[in-house]
Short mmCIF file of C-alpha atoms in Angstrom, two decimals:
data_model
loop_
_atom_site.label_atom_id
_atom_site.label_comp_id
_atom_site.label_asym_id
_atom_site.label_seq_id
_atom_site.Cartn_x
_atom_site.Cartn_y
_atom_site.Cartn_z
CA MET A 467 0.18 15.36 -7.33
CA LYS A 468 0.16 17.95 -10.10
CA LEU A 469 0.66 15.92 -13.26
CA LYS A 470 1.53 18.99 -15.31
CA LYS A 471 4.78 19.20 -13.33
CA ILE A 472 5.67 15.71 -14.53
CA ILE A 473 4.63 16.29 -18.12
CA SER A 474 6.50 19.59 -18.47
CA LEU A 475 9.73 18.01 -17.26
CA ILE A 476 9.66 14.79 -19.28
CA CYS A 477 10.69 16.40 -22.58
CA LEU A 478 13.54 18.30 -20.90
CA VAL A 479 15.05 15.30 -19.16
CA PHE A 480 14.97 13.11 -22.29
CA ILE A 481 17.15 15.65 -24.12
CA SER A 482 19.87 15.55 -21.45
CA ALA A 483 19.94 11.76 -21.04
CA GLY A 484 23.11 9.81 -21.85
CA LEU A 485 23.12 6.96 -24.37
CA PHE A 486 25.25 4.43 -22.49
CA ALA A 487 25.82 3.51 -18.84
CA VAL A 488 28.63 1.65 -17.10
CA ASN A 489 26.92 -0.08 -14.18
CA ASP A 490 29.80 -1.18 -11.96
CA ILE A 491 28.63 0.02 -8.51
CA ALA A 492 26.69 -2.35 -6.23
CA LEU A 493 23.79 -0.22 -4.98
CA LEU A 494 23.15 -2.11 -1.72
CA GLU A 495 26.83 -2.00 -0.76
CA ARG A 496 27.08 1.72 -1.50
CA SER A 497 23.92 2.45 0.51
CA LYS A 498 25.52 1.16 3.73
CA ASN A 499 27.83 4.16 3.95
CA SER A 500 25.77 6.79 2.18
CA GLY A 501 22.71 7.16 4.42
CA MET A 502 20.38 5.72 1.79
CA THR A 503 17.60 3.26 2.61
CA ILE A 504 16.81 0.83 -0.22
CA TYR A 505 13.49 -0.96 -0.79
CA TRP A 506 13.27 -3.61 -3.51
CA ASP A 507 10.37 -5.69 -4.81
CA SER A 508 11.74 -8.70 -6.70
CA LEU A 509 8.37 -9.55 -8.29
CA SER A 510 7.91 -6.26 -10.13
CA GLU A 511 11.67 -5.49 -10.24
CA THR A 512 11.00 -2.00 -8.89
CA GLY A 513 12.68 -0.22 -6.03
CA MET A 514 12.79 2.91 -3.95
CA ILE A 515 15.64 4.88 -2.37
CA GLU A 516 15.04 7.18 0.59
CA LYS A 517 17.42 9.80 1.94
CA ASN A 518 17.15 13.23 3.58
CA GLY A 519 13.37 13.15 3.47
CA HIS A 520 13.30 12.49 -0.28
CA GLN A 521 12.20 9.45 -2.25
CA LEU A 522 13.44 8.14 -5.62
CA SER A 523 11.51 5.30 -7.31
CA PHE A 524 13.15 3.25 -10.07
CA ARG A 525 12.73 0.11 -12.20
CA ASN A 526 15.31 -2.40 -13.39
CA GLY A 527 16.54 -1.54 -16.88
CA GLU A 528 14.69 1.78 -17.19
CA ARG A 529 16.23 5.24 -17.31
CA MET A 530 13.19 7.10 -16.05
CA VAL A 531 12.93 7.53 -12.25
CA LEU A 532 10.22 9.18 -10.15
CA LEU A 533 11.27 11.88 -7.68
CA ASP A 534 9.14 12.50 -4.58
CA SER A 535 6.15 11.35 -6.64
CA ILE A 536 5.85 14.72 -8.36
CA ARG A 537 8.42 14.79 -11.16
CA MET A 538 10.46 12.59 -13.46
CA MET A 539 14.19 12.42 -14.15
CA ILE A 540 16.15 10.53 -16.79
CA THR A 541 19.45 9.02 -15.70
CA ASP A 542 21.39 5.81 -16.34
CA ALA A 543 19.23 2.71 -15.95
CA PRO A 544 19.88 0.45 -12.92
CA GLU A 545 20.75 -3.13 -13.82
CA LEU A 546 19.96 -6.38 -12.01
CA ARG A 547 22.77 -8.93 -12.39
CA ASP A 548 23.21 -12.13 -10.38
CA ASN A 549 20.51 -10.95 -7.92
CA GLN A 550 22.47 -7.74 -7.27
CA LEU A 551 21.49 -4.20 -8.27
CA TYR A 552 24.21 -2.30 -10.10
CA VAL A 553 24.19 1.39 -11.00
CA SER A 554 26.52 3.86 -12.69
CA LYS A 555 28.38 6.81 -11.18
CA LYS A 556 25.99 9.10 -13.04
CA PHE A 557 22.98 7.40 -11.41
CA LEU A 558 24.51 7.98 -7.96
CA ASP A 559 25.57 11.57 -8.74
CA ASP A 560 22.10 12.45 -10.07
CA SER A 561 20.50 10.78 -7.04
CA GLU A 562 22.72 12.61 -4.55
CA GLU A 563 22.01 15.93 -6.22
CA PHE A 564 18.30 15.24 -5.83
CA PHE A 565 18.60 14.03 -2.21
CA ASN A 566 20.48 17.20 -1.24
CA GLN A 567 17.68 19.47 -2.44
CA LYS A 568 15.53 21.20 0.14
CA SER A 569 11.99 19.82 0.35
CA GLU A 570 9.24 22.17 -0.76
CA LEU A 571 5.80 20.97 0.28
CA PRO A 572 5.46 18.17 2.86
CA PHE A 573 3.60 15.01 1.88
CA LYS A 574 1.11 13.49 4.26
CA VAL A 575 -1.75 11.04 4.53
CA GLY A 576 -4.88 13.12 4.12
CA ALA A 577 -7.49 10.39 4.49
CA ILE A 578 -7.82 6.77 5.64
CA LEU A 579 -10.77 4.80 4.28
CA ILE A 580 -11.76 1.71 6.27
CA ASP A 581 -13.91 -0.83 4.46
CA ALA A 582 -15.84 -3.28 6.66
CA GLY A 583 -16.35 -6.31 4.43
CA HIS A 584 -19.85 -7.58 3.57
CA GLY A 585 -22.98 -6.30 5.39
CA GLY A 586 -26.76 -6.32 5.22
CA LYS A 587 -28.07 -9.21 3.11
CA ASP A 588 -24.48 -10.37 2.55
CA PRO A 589 -23.25 -11.97 5.81
CA GLY A 590 -19.94 -13.14 4.34
CA ALA A 591 -18.44 -16.23 5.96
CA LEU A 592 -20.54 -17.63 8.82
CA LYS A 593 -20.61 -20.66 11.08
CA THR A 594 -22.76 -21.83 13.98
CA TYR A 595 -21.10 -23.10 17.17
CA LYS A 596 -22.38 -24.08 20.58
CA ILE A 597 -21.32 -21.48 23.14
CA ASN A 598 -22.36 -21.87 26.78
CA GLY A 599 -24.96 -24.43 25.72
CA LYS A 600 -26.51 -22.18 23.05
CA ASN A 601 -26.16 -22.24 19.26
CA VAL A 602 -24.51 -19.01 18.20
CA THR A 603 -24.00 -18.04 14.55
CA ILE A 604 -20.79 -16.05 14.09
CA GLN A 605 -20.91 -13.84 10.97
CA GLU A 606 -18.09 -12.15 9.10
CA LYS A 607 -20.10 -8.97 8.53
CA ASP A 608 -20.46 -8.42 12.32
CA ILE A 609 -16.77 -8.98 13.05
CA THR A 610 -15.55 -6.69 10.28
CA LEU A 611 -17.91 -3.90 11.35
CA LYS A 612 -16.82 -4.11 15.01
CA VAL A 613 -13.12 -3.97 14.12
CA SER A 614 -13.59 -1.22 11.53
CA LYS A 615 -15.51 1.01 13.95
CA MET A 616 -12.96 0.49 16.74
CA LEU A 617 -10.14 1.21 14.29
CA ALA A 618 -11.85 4.39 13.11
CA GLU A 619 -12.25 5.60 16.71
CA ARG A 620 -8.55 5.08 17.43
CA LEU A 621 -7.47 6.82 14.23
CA LYS A 622 -9.81 9.78 14.79
CA ALA A 623 -8.42 10.28 18.30
CA ALA A 624 -4.81 10.06 17.11
CA TYR A 625 -5.17 12.04 13.87
CA PRO A 626 -7.84 14.75 14.26
CA GLY A 627 -6.48 16.53 11.18
CA LYS A 628 -7.04 13.58 8.84
CA GLN A 629 -10.24 12.29 7.26
CA ILE A 630 -11.16 8.92 8.77
CA ILE A 631 -13.93 7.42 6.66
CA LEU A 632 -15.95 4.20 6.97
CA THR A 633 -17.57 2.70 3.86
CA ARG A 634 -20.30 1.53 6.22
CA SER A 635 -20.95 2.22 9.92
CA THR A 636 -24.10 0.05 10.15
CA ASP A 637 -25.28 -3.37 8.97
CA LYS A 638 -25.67 -2.07 5.42
CA PHE A 639 -25.21 -3.86 2.10
CA LEU A 640 -22.78 -2.29 -0.37
CA THR A 641 -21.71 -3.71 -3.70
CA LEU A 642 -17.98 -4.04 -4.40
CA GLY A 643 -18.35 -1.34 -7.03
CA GLU A 644 -19.94 1.04 -4.52
CA ARG A 645 -17.06 0.48 -2.10
CA THR A 646 -14.41 1.32 -4.69
CA ASP A 647 -16.44 4.31 -5.88
CA ILE A 648 -16.41 5.65 -2.30
CA ALA A 649 -12.64 5.10 -2.13
CA ASN A 650 -11.88 6.74 -5.46
CA GLY A 651 -14.21 9.65 -4.65
CA VAL A 652 -12.37 10.80 -1.51
CA LYS A 653 -11.06 14.36 -1.96
CA VAL A 654 -7.75 15.39 -0.41
CA GLY A 655 -5.50 18.42 -0.65
CA GLU A 656 -2.35 18.92 -2.68
CA ASN A 657 0.45 16.52 -1.66
CA GLU A 658 -2.02 14.47 0.37
CA ALA A 659 -2.94 10.84 -0.23
CA VAL A 660 -5.58 8.29 0.71
CA LEU A 661 -5.02 4.85 2.27
CA PHE A 662 -7.59 2.10 1.68
CA ILE A 663 -7.89 -0.63 4.34
CA SER A 664 -10.39 -3.45 3.71
CA VAL A 665 -11.23 -5.75 6.66
CA HIS A 666 -12.39 -9.34 6.15
CA VAL A 667 -12.57 -12.77 7.80
CA ASN A 668 -11.44 -15.99 6.13
CA SER A 669 -13.07 -19.40 5.71
CA SER A 670 -11.90 -22.78 4.41
CA LEU A 671 -13.18 -26.29 3.77
CA ASN A 672 -10.22 -27.39 5.87
CA LYS A 673 -11.36 -26.84 9.44
CA THR A 674 -7.78 -26.79 10.72
CA SER A 675 -6.79 -23.74 8.64
CA SER A 676 -6.11 -20.77 10.90
CA GLY A 677 -4.26 -17.49 11.13
CA TYR A 678 -4.35 -13.91 9.88
CA GLU A 679 -2.87 -12.47 6.70
CA VAL A 680 -2.60 -9.19 4.81
CA TRP A 681 -3.02 -8.99 1.03
CA TYR A 682 -1.92 -6.39 -1.51
CA LEU A 683 -2.50 -6.18 -5.26
CA SER A 684 -0.33 -8.55 -7.28
CA PRO A 685 2.36 -6.66 -9.25
CA GLY A 686 1.35 -8.74 -12.28
CA TYR A 687 -2.08 -7.07 -12.45
CA ARG A 688 -2.10 -4.00 -14.69
CA ARG A 689 -4.67 -1.24 -14.18
CA ASN A 690 -5.22 2.39 -15.12
CA VAL A 691 -4.67 4.59 -12.07
CA LEU A 692 -4.40 7.75 -14.14
CA ASP A 693 -7.11 9.68 -15.98
CA LYS A 694 -6.09 9.94 -19.66
CA SER A 695 -7.35 13.53 -19.75
CA ALA A 696 -4.61 14.47 -17.29
CA VAL A 697 -1.87 14.12 -19.91
CA ASP A 698 -3.31 16.82 -22.19
CA GLY A 699 -4.03 14.43 -25.07
CA ASP A 700 -0.46 13.11 -25.42
CA GLU A 701 -1.17 9.39 -25.76
CA ASN A 702 2.56 8.51 -25.77
CA LEU A 703 3.01 9.86 -22.25
CA PHE A 704 0.04 8.05 -20.73
CA PRO A 705 1.47 4.47 -20.52
CA ILE A 706 4.75 5.77 -19.09
CA LEU A 707 3.12 7.88 -16.38
CA ASN A 708 0.47 5.29 -15.57
CA SER A 709 3.06 2.52 -15.19
CA MET A 710 5.25 4.59 -12.85
CA LEU A 711 2.33 5.66 -10.67
CA GLU A 712 0.88 2.15 -10.58
CA GLU A 713 4.18 0.66 -9.41
CA GLU A 714 4.43 3.37 -6.78
CA TYR A 715 1.06 2.28 -5.40
CA THR A 716 2.23 -1.34 -5.34
CA THR A 717 5.37 -0.43 -3.39
CA GLU A 718 3.39 1.57 -0.84
CA SER A 719 0.79 -1.20 -0.50
CA ILE A 720 3.50 -3.77 0.25
CA MET A 721 4.88 -1.46 2.94
CA ILE A 722 1.45 -0.92 4.51
CA ALA A 723 0.90 -4.70 4.51
CA LYS A 724 4.23 -5.31 6.23
CA PHE A 725 3.63 -2.65 8.89
CA ILE A 726 0.14 -4.03 9.63
CA MET A 727 1.41 -7.61 9.77
CA ASP A 728 4.09 -6.55 12.25
CA GLY A 729 1.44 -4.72 14.29
CA LEU A 730 -0.85 -7.75 14.40
CA GLN A 731 1.99 -10.04 15.42
CA GLY A 732 2.95 -7.66 18.20
CA GLN A 733 -0.56 -7.69 19.68
CA ILE A 734 -1.87 -11.19 18.97
CA GLY A 735 1.34 -13.07 19.72
CA LYS A 736 0.83 -16.83 19.91
CA GLU A 737 -2.97 -16.71 20.14
CA SER A 738 -3.14 -17.15 16.36
CA THR A 739 -0.76 -17.79 13.46
CA ALA A 740 0.77 -15.11 11.26
CA ARG A 741 0.32 -16.36 7.68
CA GLY A 742 2.29 -13.46 6.19
CA ILE A 743 1.67 -10.87 3.48
CA LYS A 744 0.48 -12.07 0.08
CA ALA A 745 -0.40 -10.80 -3.38
CA GLU A 746 -3.80 -11.26 -5.01
CA GLU A 747 -6.21 -9.44 -7.32
CA TRP A 748 -9.11 -8.76 -4.93
CA PHE A 749 -11.79 -6.60 -6.55
CA VAL A 750 -11.81 -3.85 -3.91
CA VAL A 751 -8.02 -3.65 -3.98
CA ARG A 752 -7.45 -3.81 -7.75
CA ASN A 753 -10.06 -1.12 -8.46
CA SER A 754 -8.95 1.36 -5.80
CA ASN A 755 -6.62 4.00 -7.24
CA MET A 756 -4.47 4.38 -4.14
CA PRO A 757 -2.26 2.29 -1.83
CA SER A 758 -4.61 -0.50 -0.71
CA VAL A 759 -4.53 -3.65 1.43
CA LEU A 760 -7.02 -6.32 2.46
CA ILE A 761 -6.78 -7.88 5.94
CA GLU A 762 -8.06 -11.39 6.75
CA LEU A 763 -8.43 -11.48 10.55
CA GLY A 764 -8.72 -15.27 10.87
CA PHE A 765 -10.74 -18.34 9.87
CA ILE A 766 -14.36 -18.49 10.96
CA SER A 767 -14.36 -22.13 9.80
CA ASN A 768 -11.89 -23.01 12.56
CA GLU A 769 -13.83 -23.36 15.82
CA LYS A 770 -11.00 -22.24 18.09
CA GLU A 771 -10.30 -19.18 15.97
CA ALA A 772 -14.00 -18.42 15.45
CA LEU A 773 -14.43 -18.23 19.23
CA LEU A 774 -11.51 -15.78 19.36
CA LEU A 775 -13.13 -13.66 16.64
CA ASN A 776 -16.32 -13.65 18.72
CA ASP A 777 -14.38 -12.37 21.75
CA GLU A 778 -14.37 -8.59 22.29
CA ARG A 779 -10.98 -8.78 24.05
CA TYR A 780 -9.35 -10.47 21.07
CA LEU A 781 -10.90 -8.08 18.56
CA LYS A 782 -9.56 -5.12 20.55
CA LYS A 783 -6.06 -6.60 20.37
CA ALA A 784 -6.39 -7.20 16.61
CA THR A 785 -7.66 -3.64 16.13
CA LEU A 786 -4.73 -2.22 18.08
CA GLY A 787 -2.36 -4.25 15.94
CA ILE A 788 -3.86 -2.83 12.72
CA TYR A 789 -3.81 0.67 14.18
CA ASN A 790 -0.15 0.35 15.20
CA GLY A 791 0.73 -0.77 11.68
CA ILE A 792 -1.08 2.15 10.05
CA ALA A 793 0.47 4.60 12.52
CA ALA A 794 3.97 3.26 11.81
CA PHE A 795 3.36 3.61 8.08
CA ILE A 796 2.11 7.21 8.47
CA THR A 797 5.12 8.15 10.60
CA HIS A 798 7.50 6.61 8.10
CA PHE A 799 6.08 8.32 5.04
CA GLU A 800 5.33 11.70 6.52
CA ARG A 801 8.92 11.73 7.71
CA SER A 802 10.32 10.56 4.36
CA GLN A 803 8.26 13.00 2.28
CA GLY A 804 5.55 11.07 0.72
CA PHE A 805 4.16 8.77 -1.87
CA THR A 806 1.97 8.97 -4.93
CA SER A 807 -1.14 11.15 -4.87
CA ILE A 808 -2.95 12.02 -8.10
CA LYS A 809 -4.75 15.36 -8.19
#
């Protein structure tokens, strides 16, 4: 995204903003007959409206909204009352004017980075079980590498025009800092973005714990996703822009997590338990300046599940589930014209 486009428009839109808003229109009710699709995250109190291939991101109580991730607009602030979102007529009129504009440059996913957890001297979670009369040590680093490589092969075949990158393709040790440096160093074109998918295996002192889950960065964690030099020295603009872009990443990460969870459920079925999508401040996720998720494939501490994770057939099904989720996310966003990409 060209930040100068945002910065040059901020001063203009502040001048034309109204002082007061009468929020008497229920947004969800109005969306049913207007062709709008509404996404809402109750934790961060941020939302997104999609229509006609455009995307408008907003926050409860704030007048600044983000349009197609490339420019800002000031309008009446949405208001959350009694668990309902209310907006003014001006908010809807401004939104409709934006949604009816013709799209200029298409947004797309330019690169997908797959991070196989652990490796080398760091085996991750491990457990020894007797299989066919022999003691076999099942290691997290081996499972994550197998799934990551199979996932990369599927994505390369399906998306030859996109960069499909593995943080490691061998039994190699990488620090957490090195992994996030690789992620943040990926170069993409204008209006292209990077997805970061980290693959792991769980473990617990409770041997009965089982199931797979997908994590995204907690909305409560604040980070800098924007280089301060990009705002041409205007320190007052930096926190506004950084906050909007950060919340955009959170929204996209939640969507990726949901799509992947749906994909895993569709493939794994009743062989394991879906533990849902969750928020946490994992290092590789919180330090990656892009939409990011971390997948826990199952519990190596649970013997039944560990044997599944040691089974090539099961890993292929899990890989297909992750792939289907990523593919659904790509289709959705390349159709709806994009998400945040900092250039």
